[in-house]
């Protein structure tokens, strides 16, 4: 996203859109839609802190930072919240009766679970139970302080030599793959003891066999100064708009997206290959979207407008889709996401890494059956009338990561926009140098483009506006969609 390779790909897509006569939908009458990312690199030599009334704290000796976004001084009272897990159905709430807003949350190290419980006991994370990270955000805490576990103390030197970097959209929007906004700090044993001195927690720290005390507010404040070098970036999506033919429905946009960036690494294969081509992930989806764009311009315009998106930053944190979903959601009524559409599992294969690949002329599809009656109607009509590829429902459940949050469709779902996703599965070349164009199944990609265009056409022509009306649980993991 932040290199010349992306710029070259974006320029190619923009040139194709211009040649097709597709209207630009980016900044200042162009095809590029910029957004802001701020990156902060912690200056560990200057970072420090203090327990009120005590000595100054030094980074690496007295504390280390696990993650942060906002540099500056972070000062406030400290509240001990034990394991930090809130599970309403199980009657577990370590925050009850405590003033959390503006306070540091001090949490146990180790497993992070209530004593005597397992994850299975608690149920679905983000629906039935919530971590200290989620509760800190929800309740307006200042940040999180973690007591050192034995494992953390054993690896302290490796953590103290690490230089944390915080990087995300500004303003930060969305939940899926967003960087955690609050500072997360691990205390040394000495700092933890100094902070807990004279409190019920001191006994538990001195004797690891002693039970943890009930949550309570400590009668002291902690200051952590996060000094950082900050850099501002301006990544961009490529966007074009095909105006709808019906004035009454042209303001209802259907977005069709693929991420244009690829995962880049530094490894070199034994054969000397250091190039991460990203042919399937996601040149395949990007090429399919260009084919759909061309089909839209060759035929009659559909009633609803179509917003064509090639987004950036997917491999880093869904940057482009988070920015777009949270800034254009009032117009977008349905969203298509095309990601990794070019690989096929050979019949009879027993290669473990290819077990999840779709078969010959087969593409996985998810979304409509559990989200939208209107979208499913368009999907089923095309499945009945055309056989360019077989569209097989897969990942249609909120607990599956490829449904949510592991795709660029996630931010649109958070905004209550029904989605349809197309995917052919993971393989051994995923995020590796072996993701070469010679391995793509071009006939499958061609068939997928035709099916996607046909579904898009019927959806854009449907007299009924697409809506999220299906009985997916009201909550996705950690998110209540804005339906």
CSV table of C-alpha atoms in Angstrom, one decimal, residues 165-467:
chain,number,residue,atom,x,y,z
A,165,UNK,CA,5.0,1.1,16.4
A,166,UNK,CA,1.4,2.3,16.5
A,167,UNK,CA,-0.3,2.8,13.1
A,168,UNK,CA,-3.9,3.3,12.0
A,169,UNK,CA,-6.5,5.5,10.3
A,170,UNK,CA,-7.1,9.0,11.5
A,171,UNK,CA,-9.8,9.3,12.5
A,172,UNK,CA,-9.8,5.7,13.6
A,173,UNK,CA,-13.1,4.0,12.6
A,174,UNK,CA,-14.3,0.4,12.5
A,175,UNK,CA,-13.6,-2.6,14.7
A,176,UNK,CA,-12.4,-5.3,12.3
A,177,UNK,CA,-8.6,-5.4,12.3
A,178,UNK,CA,-8.4,-1.9,13.6
A,179,UNK,CA,-5.3,-1.1,15.7
A,180,UNK,CA,-6.2,-1.1,19.4
A,181,UNK,CA,-6.5,2.6,20.4
A,182,UNK,CA,-5.5,2.6,24.1
A,183,UNK,CA,-2.0,2.1,25.4
A,184,UNK,CA,-1.3,-1.4,26.8
A,185,UNK,CA,1.6,-1.5,29.2
A,186,UNK,CA,3.2,-4.4,31.1
A,187,UNK,CA,4.7,-3.6,34.5
A,188,UNK,CA,7.9,-5.1,35.9
A,189,UNK,CA,7.7,-7.0,39.1
A,190,UNK,CA,9.2,-4.0,41.0
A,191,UNK,CA,6.8,-1.5,39.5
A,192,UNK,CA,3.8,-3.7,40.2
A,193,UNK,CA,4.9,-4.1,43.9
A,194,UNK,CA,5.4,-0.4,44.3
A,195,UNK,CA,2.0,0.3,42.8
A,196,UNK,CA,0.3,-2.3,45.0
A,197,UNK,CA,2.1,-1.4,48.2
A,198,UNK,CA,-0.3,-1.2,51.1
A,199,UNK,CA,-3.3,-2.5,49.2
A,200,UNK,CA,-5.0,-6.0,49.2
A,201,UNK,CA,-3.1,-6.8,46.0
A,202,UNK,CA,0.3,-6.6,47.7
A,203,UNK,CA,-0.3,-10.0,49.4
A,204,UNK,CA,-1.2,-11.7,46.1
A,205,UNK,CA,1.9,-10.3,44.4
A,206,UNK,CA,4.2,-11.5,47.2
A,207,UNK,CA,2.7,-14.9,47.4
A,208,UNK,CA,1.6,-16.5,44.1
A,209,UNK,CA,-0.4,-19.1,45.9
A,210,UNK,CA,-2.6,-16.5,47.5
A,211,UNK,CA,-6.0,-15.8,45.8
A,212,UNK,CA,-6.4,-12.5,43.9
A,213,UNK,CA,-8.4,-9.9,45.7
A,214,UNK,CA,-11.7,-8.5,44.6
A,215,UNK,CA,-11.5,-5.6,42.2
A,216,UNK,CA,-10.9,-2.2,43.8
A,217,UNK,CA,-9.7,1.3,43.1
A,218,UNK,CA,-6.1,2.0,44.2
A,219,UNK,CA,-5.5,5.2,46.1
A,220,UNK,CA,-2.8,6.4,43.7
A,221,UNK,CA,-2.2,7.7,40.2
A,222,UNK,CA,0.2,6.6,37.5
A,223,UNK,CA,1.7,8.6,34.7
A,224,UNK,CA,3.2,7.0,31.5
A,225,UNK,CA,4.9,9.3,29.0
A,226,UNK,CA,4.9,7.9,25.5
A,227,UNK,CA,7.3,9.9,23.5
A,228,UNK,CA,7.2,9.0,19.8
A,229,UNK,CA,8.3,10.0,16.3
A,230,UNK,CA,5.2,10.5,14.2
A,231,UNK,CA,4.8,10.2,10.5
A,232,UNK,CA,1.7,10.9,8.4
A,233,UNK,CA,0.8,8.9,5.3
A,234,UNK,CA,-1.8,9.5,2.7
A,235,UNK,CA,-2.8,6.1,1.1
A,236,UNK,CA,-5.6,5.9,-1.3
A,237,UNK,CA,-8.3,3.7,-2.9
A,238,UNK,CA,-9.2,3.7,-6.6
A,239,UNK,CA,-12.9,4.5,-7.1
A,240,UNK,CA,-15.2,5.0,-10.0
A,241,UNK,CA,-19.0,5.4,-10.3
A,242,UNK,CA,-21.4,4.1,-13.0
A,243,UNK,CA,-24.5,6.3,-12.6
A,244,UNK,CA,-27.8,4.4,-12.4
A,245,UNK,CA,-30.4,4.9,-15.1
A,246,UNK,CA,-33.4,5.4,-12.8
A,247,UNK,CA,-33.4,8.8,-11.1
A,248,UNK,CA,-35.5,7.4,-8.3
A,249,UNK,CA,-32.9,4.7,-7.5
A,250,UNK,CA,-29.6,6.2,-8.8
A,251,UNK,CA,-28.9,7.5,-5.3
A,252,UNK,CA,-28.9,3.9,-4.0
A,253,UNK,CA,-25.4,2.6,-4.6
A,254,UNK,CA,-24.2,-0.9,-4.9
A,255,UNK,CA,-20.5,-1.2,-4.2
A,256,UNK,CA,-18.2,-3.8,-5.8
A,257,UNK,CA,-14.8,-4.1,-4.2
A,258,UNK,CA,-11.5,-5.9,-4.3
A,259,UNK,CA,-8.3,-5.0,-2.5
A,260,UNK,CA,-5.6,-3.9,-4.8
A,261,UNK,CA,-2.7,-4.3,-2.3
A,262,UNK,CA,-0.8,-7.5,-1.7
A,263,UNK,CA,1.0,-9.0,1.3
A,264,UNK,CA,4.7,-8.2,1.1
A,265,UNK,CA,7.4,-10.1,3.0
A,266,UNK,CA,11.2,-10.0,3.2
A,267,UNK,CA,11.9,-13.7,2.9
A,268,UNK,CA,13.9,-15.2,0.0
A,269,UNK,CA,13.3,-18.8,-1.2
A,270,UNK,CA,16.2,-21.2,-1.7
A,271,UNK,CA,15.8,-20.5,-5.4
A,272,UNK,CA,16.4,-16.8,-4.8
A,273,UNK,CA,12.8,-15.6,-5.3
A,274,UNK,CA,12.1,-12.5,-3.1
A,275,UNK,CA,9.0,-11.2,-5.1
A,276,UNK,CA,5.6,-11.5,-3.5
A,277,UNK,CA,3.4,-11.4,-6.7
A,278,UNK,CA,0.0,-11.6,-5.0
A,279,UNK,CA,-1.5,-13.0,-8.1
A,280,UNK,CA,-4.4,-14.8,-6.4
A,281,UNK,CA,-4.4,-12.5,-3.4
A,282,UNK,CA,-5.7,-10.3,-4.9
A,283,UNK,CA,-4.8,-9.6,-8.5
A,284,UNK,CA,-7.5,-12.2,-9.3
A,285,UNK,CA,-10.3,-10.2,-7.5
A,286,UNK,CA,-9.0,-6.9,-8.9
A,287,UNK,CA,-9.1,-8.3,-12.5
A,288,UNK,CA,-12.6,-9.7,-12.0
A,289,UNK,CA,-13.8,-6.3,-10.9
A,290,UNK,CA,-12.3,-4.7,-14.0
A,291,UNK,CA,-14.2,-7.3,-16.1
A,292,UNK,CA,-17.4,-6.3,-14.3
A,293,UNK,CA,-16.7,-2.7,-14.9
A,294,UNK,CA,-16.2,-3.3,-18.6
A,295,UNK,CA,-19.5,-5.3,-18.8
A,296,UNK,CA,-21.3,-2.4,-17.1
A,297,UNK,CA,-20.1,0.0,-19.7
A,298,UNK,CA,-20.8,-2.2,-22.7
A,299,UNK,CA,-24.5,-2.9,-21.8
A,300,UNK,CA,-27.4,-0.8,-20.7
A,301,UNK,CA,-27.0,0.9,-17.4
A,302,UNK,CA,-28.7,-0.7,-14.4
A,303,UNK,CA,-31.3,1.3,-12.4
A,304,UNK,CA,-29.1,1.7,-9.3
A,305,UNK,CA,-25.6,3.2,-9.4
A,306,UNK,CA,-22.6,1.0,-9.0
A,307,UNK,CA,-19.5,2.2,-7.0
A,308,UNK,CA,-16.4,0.4,-8.2
A,309,UNK,CA,-13.7,0.1,-5.5
A,310,UNK,CA,-10.1,-1.1,-5.5
A,311,UNK,CA,-9.1,-0.5,-1.9
A,312,UNK,CA,-5.8,-0.3,-0.2
A,313,UNK,CA,-4.4,-1.4,3.2
A,314,UNK,CA,-6.4,-4.6,3.4
A,315,UNK,CA,-3.3,-6.6,4.3
A,316,UNK,CA,-2.4,-4.1,7.0
A,317,UNK,CA,-5.7,-3.5,8.7
A,318,UNK,CA,-8.6,-3.1,6.3
A,319,UNK,CA,-7.6,0.6,6.0
A,320,UNK,CA,-9.3,1.5,2.7
A,321,UNK,CA,-12.5,-0.4,3.3
A,322,UNK,CA,-12.9,0.9,6.9
A,323,UNK,CA,-12.5,4.5,5.6
A,324,UNK,CA,-14.9,4.0,2.8
A,325,UNK,CA,-17.6,2.1,4.7
A,326,UNK,CA,-17.7,4.6,7.5
A,327,UNK,CA,-17.8,7.6,5.1
A,328,UNK,CA,-20.2,6.4,2.3
A,329,UNK,CA,-22.6,4.2,4.2
A,330,UNK,CA,-25.5,6.5,3.8
A,331,UNK,CA,-25.6,5.8,0.0
A,332,UNK,CA,-24.4,2.2,-0.2
A,333,UNK,CA,-27.3,-0.3,0.1
A,334,UNK,CA,-25.4,-3.5,-0.8
A,335,UNK,CA,-21.8,-4.5,-1.1
A,336,UNK,CA,-19.9,-7.1,-3.2
A,337,UNK,CA,-16.4,-8.3,-2.0
A,338,UNK,CA,-14.2,-10.2,-4.4
A,339,UNK,CA,-11.0,-11.6,-2.8
A,340,UNK,CA,-8.9,-14.6,-4.1
A,341,UNK,CA,-10.9,-15.9,-7.0
A,342,UNK,CA,-8.2,-17.7,-9.0
A,343,UNK,CA,-7.2,-21.0,-7.6
A,344,UNK,CA,-8.6,-24.5,-7.8
A,345,UNK,CA,-8.3,-27.8,-5.9
A,346,UNK,CA,-7.4,-30.5,-8.3
A,347,UNK,CA,-9.9,-33.5,-8.2
A,348,UNK,CA,-8.7,-36.1,-5.8
A,349,UNK,CA,-5.9,-34.0,-4.3
A,350,UNK,CA,-4.7,-34.9,-0.9
A,351,UNK,CA,-2.5,-31.9,-0.4
A,352,UNK,CA,-3.3,-30.7,3.1
A,353,UNK,CA,-2.8,-27.0,2.4
A,354,UNK,CA,-5.3,-27.2,-0.5
A,355,UNK,CA,-8.1,-28.9,1.4
A,356,UNK,CA,-10.1,-25.7,1.7
A,357,UNK,CA,-9.8,-24.7,-2.0
A,358,UNK,CA,-12.9,-24.7,-4.2
A,359,UNK,CA,-13.1,-27.4,-6.9
A,360,UNK,CA,-13.0,-27.0,-10.7
A,361,UNK,CA,-15.2,-24.2,-11.8
A,362,UNK,CA,-16.5,-23.7,-8.3
A,363,UNK,CA,-16.5,-20.5,-6.2
A,364,UNK,CA,-17.5,-20.1,-2.5
A,365,UNK,CA,-20.2,-17.5,-1.8
A,366,UNK,CA,-21.4,-16.1,1.5
A,367,UNK,CA,-23.7,-13.5,2.9
A,368,UNK,CA,-27.1,-13.4,1.2
A,369,UNK,CA,-28.7,-16.5,2.8
A,370,UNK,CA,-28.2,-15.1,6.3
A,371,UNK,CA,-28.4,-11.4,5.6
A,372,UNK,CA,-30.7,-10.2,2.8
A,373,UNK,CA,-33.8,-11.6,1.1
A,374,UNK,CA,-33.4,-9.3,-1.9
A,375,UNK,CA,-29.7,-10.3,-2.3
A,376,UNK,CA,-30.5,-14.0,-2.0
A,377,UNK,CA,-33.2,-13.6,-4.6
A,378,UNK,CA,-30.7,-12.2,-7.1
A,379,UNK,CA,-28.1,-14.9,-6.3
A,380,UNK,CA,-30.5,-17.8,-6.6
A,381,UNK,CA,-31.9,-16.5,-9.9
A,382,UNK,CA,-28.4,-16.4,-11.4
A,383,UNK,CA,-27.6,-19.8,-10.0
A,384,UNK,CA,-30.7,-21.2,-11.7
A,385,UNK,CA,-30.2,-19.5,-15.1
A,386,UNK,CA,-26.4,-19.7,-15.6
A,387,UNK,CA,-23.7,-22.3,-15.1
A,388,UNK,CA,-20.6,-20.3,-15.8
A,389,UNK,CA,-19.3,-21.5,-12.4
A,390,UNK,CA,-20.9,-23.3,-9.5
A,391,UNK,CA,-21.5,-20.9,-6.6
A,392,UNK,CA,-21.4,-23.0,-3.4
A,393,UNK,CA,-22.5,-21.4,-0.1
A,394,UNK,CA,-19.7,-21.5,2.5
A,395,UNK,CA,-18.7,-19.5,5.7
A,396,UNK,CA,-22.3,-18.4,6.2
A,397,UNK,CA,-22.1,-18.0,10.0
A,398,UNK,CA,-21.0,-15.1,12.2
A,399,UNK,CA,-18.5,-17.3,14.1
A,400,UNK,CA,-16.5,-18.0,10.9
A,401,UNK,CA,-13.6,-15.6,10.4
A,402,UNK,CA,-14.1,-15.5,6.6
A,403,UNK,CA,-17.7,-14.3,7.2
A,404,UNK,CA,-16.5,-11.7,9.8
A,405,UNK,CA,-14.0,-10.0,10.4
A,406,UNK,CA,-11.4,-11.4,8.1
A,407,UNK,CA,-12.4,-9.7,4.9
A,408,UNK,CA,-12.9,-6.2,3.5
A,409,UNK,CA,-16.6,-6.7,3.8
A,410,UNK,CA,-16.4,-6.5,7.6
A,411,UNK,CA,-16.6,-2.7,7.9
A,412,UNK,CA,-19.6,-2.6,5.6
A,413,UNK,CA,-21.3,-5.2,7.8
A,414,UNK,CA,-20.5,-3.1,10.9
A,415,UNK,CA,-22.4,-0.3,9.2
A,416,UNK,CA,-25.5,-2.5,8.6
A,417,UNK,CA,-24.9,-3.0,4.9
A,418,UNK,CA,-25.7,-6.5,3.6
A,419,UNK,CA,-22.8,-8.1,1.7
A,420,UNK,CA,-22.1,-10.9,-0.7
A,421,UNK,CA,-18.6,-12.3,-0.7
A,422,UNK,CA,-16.8,-14.5,-3.3
A,423,UNK,CA,-13.7,-16.5,-2.5
A,424,UNK,CA,-12.0,-19.7,-3.7
A,425,UNK,CA,-10.1,-20.6,-0.6
A,426,UNK,CA,-6.6,-20.7,0.9
A,427,UNK,CA,-3.7,-22.6,-0.5
A,428,UNK,CA,0.0,-23.2,0.2
A,429,UNK,CA,1.1,-20.1,-1.8
A,430,UNK,CA,-1.0,-17.7,0.3
A,431,UNK,CA,1.1,-14.7,1.2
A,432,UNK,CA,4.2,-16.3,-0.3
A,433,UNK,CA,6.4,-15.9,-3.3
A,434,UNK,CA,4.7,-18.8,-5.0
A,435,UNK,CA,1.4,-16.9,-5.6
A,436,UNK,CA,2.2,-16.6,-9.3
A,437,UNK,CA,0.0,-15.7,-12.2
A,438,UNK,CA,0.8,-19.0,-14.0
A,439,UNK,CA,-1.2,-20.8,-11.3
A,440,UNK,CA,-4.4,-18.9,-11.8
A,441,UNK,CA,-7.5,-20.6,-13.2
A,442,UNK,CA,-8.4,-18.1,-15.8
A,443,UNK,CA,-11.6,-19.9,-17.0
A,444,UNK,CA,-12.8,-20.0,-13.5
A,445,UNK,CA,-12.1,-16.2,-13.0
A,446,UNK,CA,-13.9,-15.5,-16.3
A,447,UNK,CA,-17.0,-17.5,-15.1
A,448,UNK,CA,-16.9,-15.8,-11.7
A,449,UNK,CA,-16.9,-12.4,-13.4
A,450,UNK,CA,-19.9,-13.3,-15.4
A,451,UNK,CA,-21.8,-14.6,-12.4
A,452,UNK,CA,-21.0,-11.6,-10.3
A,453,UNK,CA,-22.0,-9.2,-13.1
A,454,UNK,CA,-25.3,-11.0,-13.5
A,455,UNK,CA,-26.1,-11.0,-9.8
A,456,UNK,CA,-25.1,-7.3,-9.6
A,457,UNK,CA,-27.4,-6.5,-12.6
A,458,UNK,CA,-30.4,-8.2,-11.1
A,459,UNK,CA,-29.8,-6.6,-7.7
A,460,UNK,CA,-29.4,-3.2,-9.2
A,461,UNK,CA,-32.6,-3.7,-11.2
A,462,UNK,CA,-34.8,-5.1,-8.4
A,463,UNK,CA,-37.7,-2.8,-7.5
A,464,UNK,CA,-37.1,-3.6,-3.9
A,465,UNK,CA,-34.1,-2.0,-2.1
A,466,UNK,CA,-31.6,-4.5,-0.7
A,467,UNK,CA,-31.8,-4.6,3.1
